[in-house]
Coordinates of C-alpha atoms in Angstrom, one line a residue:
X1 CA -40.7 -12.4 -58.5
X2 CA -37.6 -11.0 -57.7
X3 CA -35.6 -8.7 -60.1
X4 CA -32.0 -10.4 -62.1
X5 CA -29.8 -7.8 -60.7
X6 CA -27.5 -7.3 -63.7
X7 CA -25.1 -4.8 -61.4
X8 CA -24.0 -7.7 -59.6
X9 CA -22.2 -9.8 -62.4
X10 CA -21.1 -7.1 -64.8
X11 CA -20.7 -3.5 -63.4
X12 CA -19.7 -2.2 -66.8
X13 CA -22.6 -2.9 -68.8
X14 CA -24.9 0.2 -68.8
X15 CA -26.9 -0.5 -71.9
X16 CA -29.6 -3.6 -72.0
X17 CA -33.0 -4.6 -72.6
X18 CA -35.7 -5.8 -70.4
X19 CA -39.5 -6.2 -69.7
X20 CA -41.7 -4.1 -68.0
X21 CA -43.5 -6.4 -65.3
X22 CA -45.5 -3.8 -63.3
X23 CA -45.8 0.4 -63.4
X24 CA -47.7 2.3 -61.4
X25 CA -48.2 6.3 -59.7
X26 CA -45.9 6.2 -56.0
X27 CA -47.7 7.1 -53.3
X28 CA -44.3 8.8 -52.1
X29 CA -43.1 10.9 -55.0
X30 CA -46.0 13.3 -57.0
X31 CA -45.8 12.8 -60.6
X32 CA -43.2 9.7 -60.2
X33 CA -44.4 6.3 -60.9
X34 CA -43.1 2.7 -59.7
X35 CA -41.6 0.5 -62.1
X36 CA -40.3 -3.3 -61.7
X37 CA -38.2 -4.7 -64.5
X38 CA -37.6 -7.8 -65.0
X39 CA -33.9 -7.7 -65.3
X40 CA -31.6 -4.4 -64.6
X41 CA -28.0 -2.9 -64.8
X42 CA -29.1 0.0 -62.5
X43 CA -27.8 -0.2 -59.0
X44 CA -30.1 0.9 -56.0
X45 CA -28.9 3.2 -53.4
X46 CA -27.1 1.2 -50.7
X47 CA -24.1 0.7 -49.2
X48 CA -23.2 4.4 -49.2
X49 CA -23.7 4.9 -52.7
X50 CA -26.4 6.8 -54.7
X51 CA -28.5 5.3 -56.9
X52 CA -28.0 4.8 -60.8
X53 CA -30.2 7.0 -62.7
X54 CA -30.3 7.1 -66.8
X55 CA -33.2 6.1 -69.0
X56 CA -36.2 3.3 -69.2
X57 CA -37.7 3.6 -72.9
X58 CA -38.6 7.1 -72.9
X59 CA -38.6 7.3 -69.2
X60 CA -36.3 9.4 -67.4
X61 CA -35.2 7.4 -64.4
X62 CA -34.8 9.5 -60.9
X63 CA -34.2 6.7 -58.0
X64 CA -33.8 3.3 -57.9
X65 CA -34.3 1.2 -54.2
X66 CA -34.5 -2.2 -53.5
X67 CA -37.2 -4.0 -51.3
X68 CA -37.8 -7.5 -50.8
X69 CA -35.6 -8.7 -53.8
X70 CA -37.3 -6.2 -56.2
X71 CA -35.4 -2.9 -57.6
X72 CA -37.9 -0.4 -57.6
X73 CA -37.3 2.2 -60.9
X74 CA -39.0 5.6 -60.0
X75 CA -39.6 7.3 -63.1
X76 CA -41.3 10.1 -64.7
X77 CA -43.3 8.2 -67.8
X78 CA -46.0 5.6 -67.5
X79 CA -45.3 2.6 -68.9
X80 CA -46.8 -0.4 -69.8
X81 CA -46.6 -3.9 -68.3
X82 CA -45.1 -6.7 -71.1
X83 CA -43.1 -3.8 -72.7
X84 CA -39.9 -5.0 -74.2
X85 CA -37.5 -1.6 -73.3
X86 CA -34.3 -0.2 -74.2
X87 CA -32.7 0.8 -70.9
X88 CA -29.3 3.3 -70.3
X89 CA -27.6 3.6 -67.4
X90 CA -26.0 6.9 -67.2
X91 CA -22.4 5.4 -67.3
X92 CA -20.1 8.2 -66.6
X93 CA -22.2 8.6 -63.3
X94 CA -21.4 5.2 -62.5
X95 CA -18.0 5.3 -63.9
X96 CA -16.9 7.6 -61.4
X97 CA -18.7 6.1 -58.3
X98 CA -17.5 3.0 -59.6
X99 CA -13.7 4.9 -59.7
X100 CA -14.4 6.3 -56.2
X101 CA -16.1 3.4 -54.7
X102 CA -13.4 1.0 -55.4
X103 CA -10.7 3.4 -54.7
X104 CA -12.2 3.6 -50.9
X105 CA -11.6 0.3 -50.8
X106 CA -8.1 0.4 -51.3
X107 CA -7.5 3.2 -49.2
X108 CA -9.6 1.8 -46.4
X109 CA -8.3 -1.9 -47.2
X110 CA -4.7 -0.3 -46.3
X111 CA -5.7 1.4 -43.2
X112 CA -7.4 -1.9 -41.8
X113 CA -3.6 -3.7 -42.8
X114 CA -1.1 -1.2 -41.7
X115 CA -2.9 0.2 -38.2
X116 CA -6.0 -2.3 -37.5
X117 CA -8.2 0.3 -37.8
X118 CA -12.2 -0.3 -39.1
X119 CA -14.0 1.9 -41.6
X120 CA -16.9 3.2 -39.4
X121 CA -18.3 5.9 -41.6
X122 CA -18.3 6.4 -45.4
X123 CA -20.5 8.8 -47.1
X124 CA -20.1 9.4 -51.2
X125 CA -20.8 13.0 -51.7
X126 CA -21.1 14.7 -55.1
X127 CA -17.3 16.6 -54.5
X128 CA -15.8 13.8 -52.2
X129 CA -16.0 10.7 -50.2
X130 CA -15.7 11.0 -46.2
X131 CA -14.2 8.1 -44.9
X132 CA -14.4 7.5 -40.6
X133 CA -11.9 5.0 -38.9
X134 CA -11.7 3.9 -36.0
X135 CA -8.4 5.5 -34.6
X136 CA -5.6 8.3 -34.7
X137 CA -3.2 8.1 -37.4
X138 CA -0.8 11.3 -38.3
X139 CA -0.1 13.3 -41.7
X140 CA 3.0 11.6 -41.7
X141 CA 0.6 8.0 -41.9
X142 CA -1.9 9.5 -44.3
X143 CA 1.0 10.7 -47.0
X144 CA 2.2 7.0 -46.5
X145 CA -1.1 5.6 -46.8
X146 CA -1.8 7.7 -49.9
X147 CA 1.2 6.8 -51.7
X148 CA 1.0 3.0 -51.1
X149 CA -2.7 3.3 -52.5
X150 CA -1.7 4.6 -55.8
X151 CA 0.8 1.9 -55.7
X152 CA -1.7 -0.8 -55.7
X153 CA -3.4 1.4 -58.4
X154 CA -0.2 1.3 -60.4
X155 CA -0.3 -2.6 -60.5
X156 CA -3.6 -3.3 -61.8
X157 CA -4.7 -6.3 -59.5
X158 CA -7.7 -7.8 -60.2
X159 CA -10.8 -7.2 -58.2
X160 CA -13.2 -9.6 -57.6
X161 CA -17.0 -9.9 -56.3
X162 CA -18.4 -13.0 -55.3
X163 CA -21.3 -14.9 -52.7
X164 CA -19.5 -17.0 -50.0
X165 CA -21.3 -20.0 -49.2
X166 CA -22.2 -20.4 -45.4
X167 CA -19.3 -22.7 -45.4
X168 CA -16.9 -20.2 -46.9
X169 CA -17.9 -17.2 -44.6
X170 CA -17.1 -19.2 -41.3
X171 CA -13.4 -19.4 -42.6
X172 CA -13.1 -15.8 -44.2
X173 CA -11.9 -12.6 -42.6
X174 CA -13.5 -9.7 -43.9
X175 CA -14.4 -6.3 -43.7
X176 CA -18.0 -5.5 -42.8
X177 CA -19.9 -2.5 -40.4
X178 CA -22.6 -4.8 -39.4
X179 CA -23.6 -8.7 -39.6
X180 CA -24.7 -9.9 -42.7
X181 CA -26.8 -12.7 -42.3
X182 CA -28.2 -13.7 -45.4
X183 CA -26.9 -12.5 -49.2
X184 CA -23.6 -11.5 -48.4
X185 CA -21.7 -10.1 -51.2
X186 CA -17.7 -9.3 -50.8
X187 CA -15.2 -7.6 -52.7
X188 CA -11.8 -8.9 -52.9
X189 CA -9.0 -7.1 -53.8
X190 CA -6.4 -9.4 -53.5
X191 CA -3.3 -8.5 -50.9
X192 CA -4.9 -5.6 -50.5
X193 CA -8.7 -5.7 -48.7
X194 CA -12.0 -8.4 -48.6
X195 CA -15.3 -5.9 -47.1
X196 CA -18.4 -6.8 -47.5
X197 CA -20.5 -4.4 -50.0
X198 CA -23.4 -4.4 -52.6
X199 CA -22.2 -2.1 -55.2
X200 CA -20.5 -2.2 -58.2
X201 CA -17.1 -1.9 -58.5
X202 CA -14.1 -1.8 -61.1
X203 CA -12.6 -4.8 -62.4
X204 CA -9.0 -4.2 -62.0
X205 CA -7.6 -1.4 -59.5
X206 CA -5.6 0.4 -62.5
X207 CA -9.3 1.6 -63.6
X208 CA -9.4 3.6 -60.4
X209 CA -7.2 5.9 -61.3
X210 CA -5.3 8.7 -59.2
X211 CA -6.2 8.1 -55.7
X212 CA -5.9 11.8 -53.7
X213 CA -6.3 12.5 -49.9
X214 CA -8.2 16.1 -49.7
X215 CA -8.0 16.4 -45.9
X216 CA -8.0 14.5 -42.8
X217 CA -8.8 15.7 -39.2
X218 CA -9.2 14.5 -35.5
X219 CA -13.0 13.2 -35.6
X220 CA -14.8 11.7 -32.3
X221 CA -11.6 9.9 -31.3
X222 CA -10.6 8.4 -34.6
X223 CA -10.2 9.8 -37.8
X224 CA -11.9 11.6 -40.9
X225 CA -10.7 11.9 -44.2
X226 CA -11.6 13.4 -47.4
X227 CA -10.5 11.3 -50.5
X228 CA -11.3 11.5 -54.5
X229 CA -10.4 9.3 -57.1
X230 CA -10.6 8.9 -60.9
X231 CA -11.8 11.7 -63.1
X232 CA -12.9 13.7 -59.9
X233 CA -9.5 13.5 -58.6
X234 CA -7.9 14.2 -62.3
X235 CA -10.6 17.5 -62.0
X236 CA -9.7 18.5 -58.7
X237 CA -6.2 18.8 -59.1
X238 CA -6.8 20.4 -62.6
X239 CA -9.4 23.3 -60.6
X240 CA -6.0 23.2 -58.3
X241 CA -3.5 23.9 -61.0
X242 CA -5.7 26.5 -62.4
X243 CA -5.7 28.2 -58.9
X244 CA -2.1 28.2 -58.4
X245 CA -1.1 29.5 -61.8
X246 CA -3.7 32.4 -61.7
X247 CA -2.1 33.7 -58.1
X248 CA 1.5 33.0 -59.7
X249 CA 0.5 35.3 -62.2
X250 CA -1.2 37.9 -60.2
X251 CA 2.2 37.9 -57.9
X252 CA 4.4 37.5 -61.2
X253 CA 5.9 34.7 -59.7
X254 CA 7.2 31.3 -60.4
X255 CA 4.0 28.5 -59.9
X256 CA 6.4 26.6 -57.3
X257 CA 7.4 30.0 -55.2
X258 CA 3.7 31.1 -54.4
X259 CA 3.7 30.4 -50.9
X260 CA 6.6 32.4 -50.4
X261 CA 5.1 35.1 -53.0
X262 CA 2.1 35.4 -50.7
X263 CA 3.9 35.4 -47.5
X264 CA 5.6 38.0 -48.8
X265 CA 2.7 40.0 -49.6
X266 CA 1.0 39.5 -46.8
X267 CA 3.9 40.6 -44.7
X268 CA 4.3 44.1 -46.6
X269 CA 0.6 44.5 -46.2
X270 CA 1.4 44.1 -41.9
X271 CA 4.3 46.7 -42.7
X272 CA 2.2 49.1 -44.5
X273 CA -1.0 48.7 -41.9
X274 CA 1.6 49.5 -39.3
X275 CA 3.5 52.3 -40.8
X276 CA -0.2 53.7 -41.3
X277 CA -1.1 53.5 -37.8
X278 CA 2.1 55.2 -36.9
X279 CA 1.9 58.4 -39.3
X280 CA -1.9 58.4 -38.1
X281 CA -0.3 58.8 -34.4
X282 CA 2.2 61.7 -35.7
X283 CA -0.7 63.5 -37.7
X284 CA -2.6 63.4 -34.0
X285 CA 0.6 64.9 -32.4
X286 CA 1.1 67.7 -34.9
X287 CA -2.7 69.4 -34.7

């Protein structure tokens, strides 16, 4: 029996009920056990996103896969088959891969419209995405492609997940790193990007929130960069502010002169190493 995958239809429910239909000790993970539901909101790692975690009944959920249409729950509590169970998904986890996730999307939607270039890489990591095209664009093309995204963030469009039929696919043009053959799932943000992906997203691009380019570097021919969106974003640039006052204080300077104020600094220190070095010489001369 295959599991109702609730994180397909409605990404934003993170509380529901369901029935135990088989628990038992993993042969992979000590002191974890292997639990089916028979419906569940929590999304299985895949398509470069972690898996949900949050709580079964009194179970503590740790990882969630899929295999062969059933989303394994590994847990830390036995429970017991026919159980009727509360489950929670921990939501702002998914709030914010959700904010991320989506907000990739856009960026890397933008990238394949403007230069042509594929996604070839994308990893989700606890401080920020790394996303890998395809080809070369400057700083001048990533402040560009920045701005435009948090345009498209600005005007709310609706996003959309959906199963072409076979008939539908042959006439689409999407997005995808590999051929899907069976079960393909897209996301459509209209104007903006179709790609082919399994997890859940927002369901209008002004929950994304700020989208923010971290960094973005030469990277085996194409091009790496470091994004963030939503609340990590909103945190980074806070951790940021917080930086920036805290040196503009220590240099009792205005927050929007510290480059210079440093500069500075380290320029008198150059001064002051070299008038050392020469007084050290004249010391030598006069013994």
């Amino acid at each position: 029996m295959s599991t109702e995958k609730i994180y397909y239809v409605n990404s934003h429910l993170y509380e529901f009920t369901s029935v135990v239909v088989s628990c038992k000790a993993s042969a992979k993970h000590e002191g974890q056990y292997e639990l089916i539901l028979d419906r569940t909101a929590f999304f299985p790692e895949g398509g470069g996103q972690s898996a949900d975690t949050g709580k079964i009944g009194e179970a503590s959920v740790c990882d969630v896969r899929e295999k062969d249409g059933e989303v394994i729950h590994y847990v830390n509590t036995l429970l017991d088959p026919g159980m009727k169970v509360l489950c929670s998904v921990d939501w702002e986890q998914r709030w914010r891969r959700m904010q991320n996730h989506s907000g990739e999307h856009v960026f890397s939607g933008l990238v394949h419209g403007l230069f042509g270039f594929e996604n070839v890489g994308f990893h989700m990591g606890p401080a920020f995405m790394t996303l890998d095209f395809s080809g070369e664009f400057s700083g001048e093309n990533v402040a560009l492609l920045e701005k435009k995204a948090n345009e498209k963030v600005r005007e709310n469009i609706p996003v959309r997940t959906f199963f072409p039929t076979y008939q539908e696919q042959e006439s689409l043009s999407y997005r995808s790193k590999k051929a899907i053959l069976s079960n393909l799932r897209l996301v459509e943000i209209p104007g903006v990007d179709l790609c082919a992906c399994c997890a859940p997203h927002v369901s209008a691009t002004g929950e994304i929130g700020l989208i923010k380019v971290l960094d973005h570097m030469r990277h085996r021919g194409g091009t790496r960069v470091l994004l963030v969106c939503g609340m990590d974003a909103f945190e980074y640039c806070s951790g940021m502010q917080n930086s920036v006052v805290g040196v503009s204080r220590l240099l009792s300077s205005k927050r929007e002169e510290t480059v210079p104020a440093v500069s500075k600094v380290l320029a008198d220190r150059e001064n002051i190493k070299e008038r050392l070095a020469k007084l050290a010489m004249e010391y030598v001369g006069l013994r």
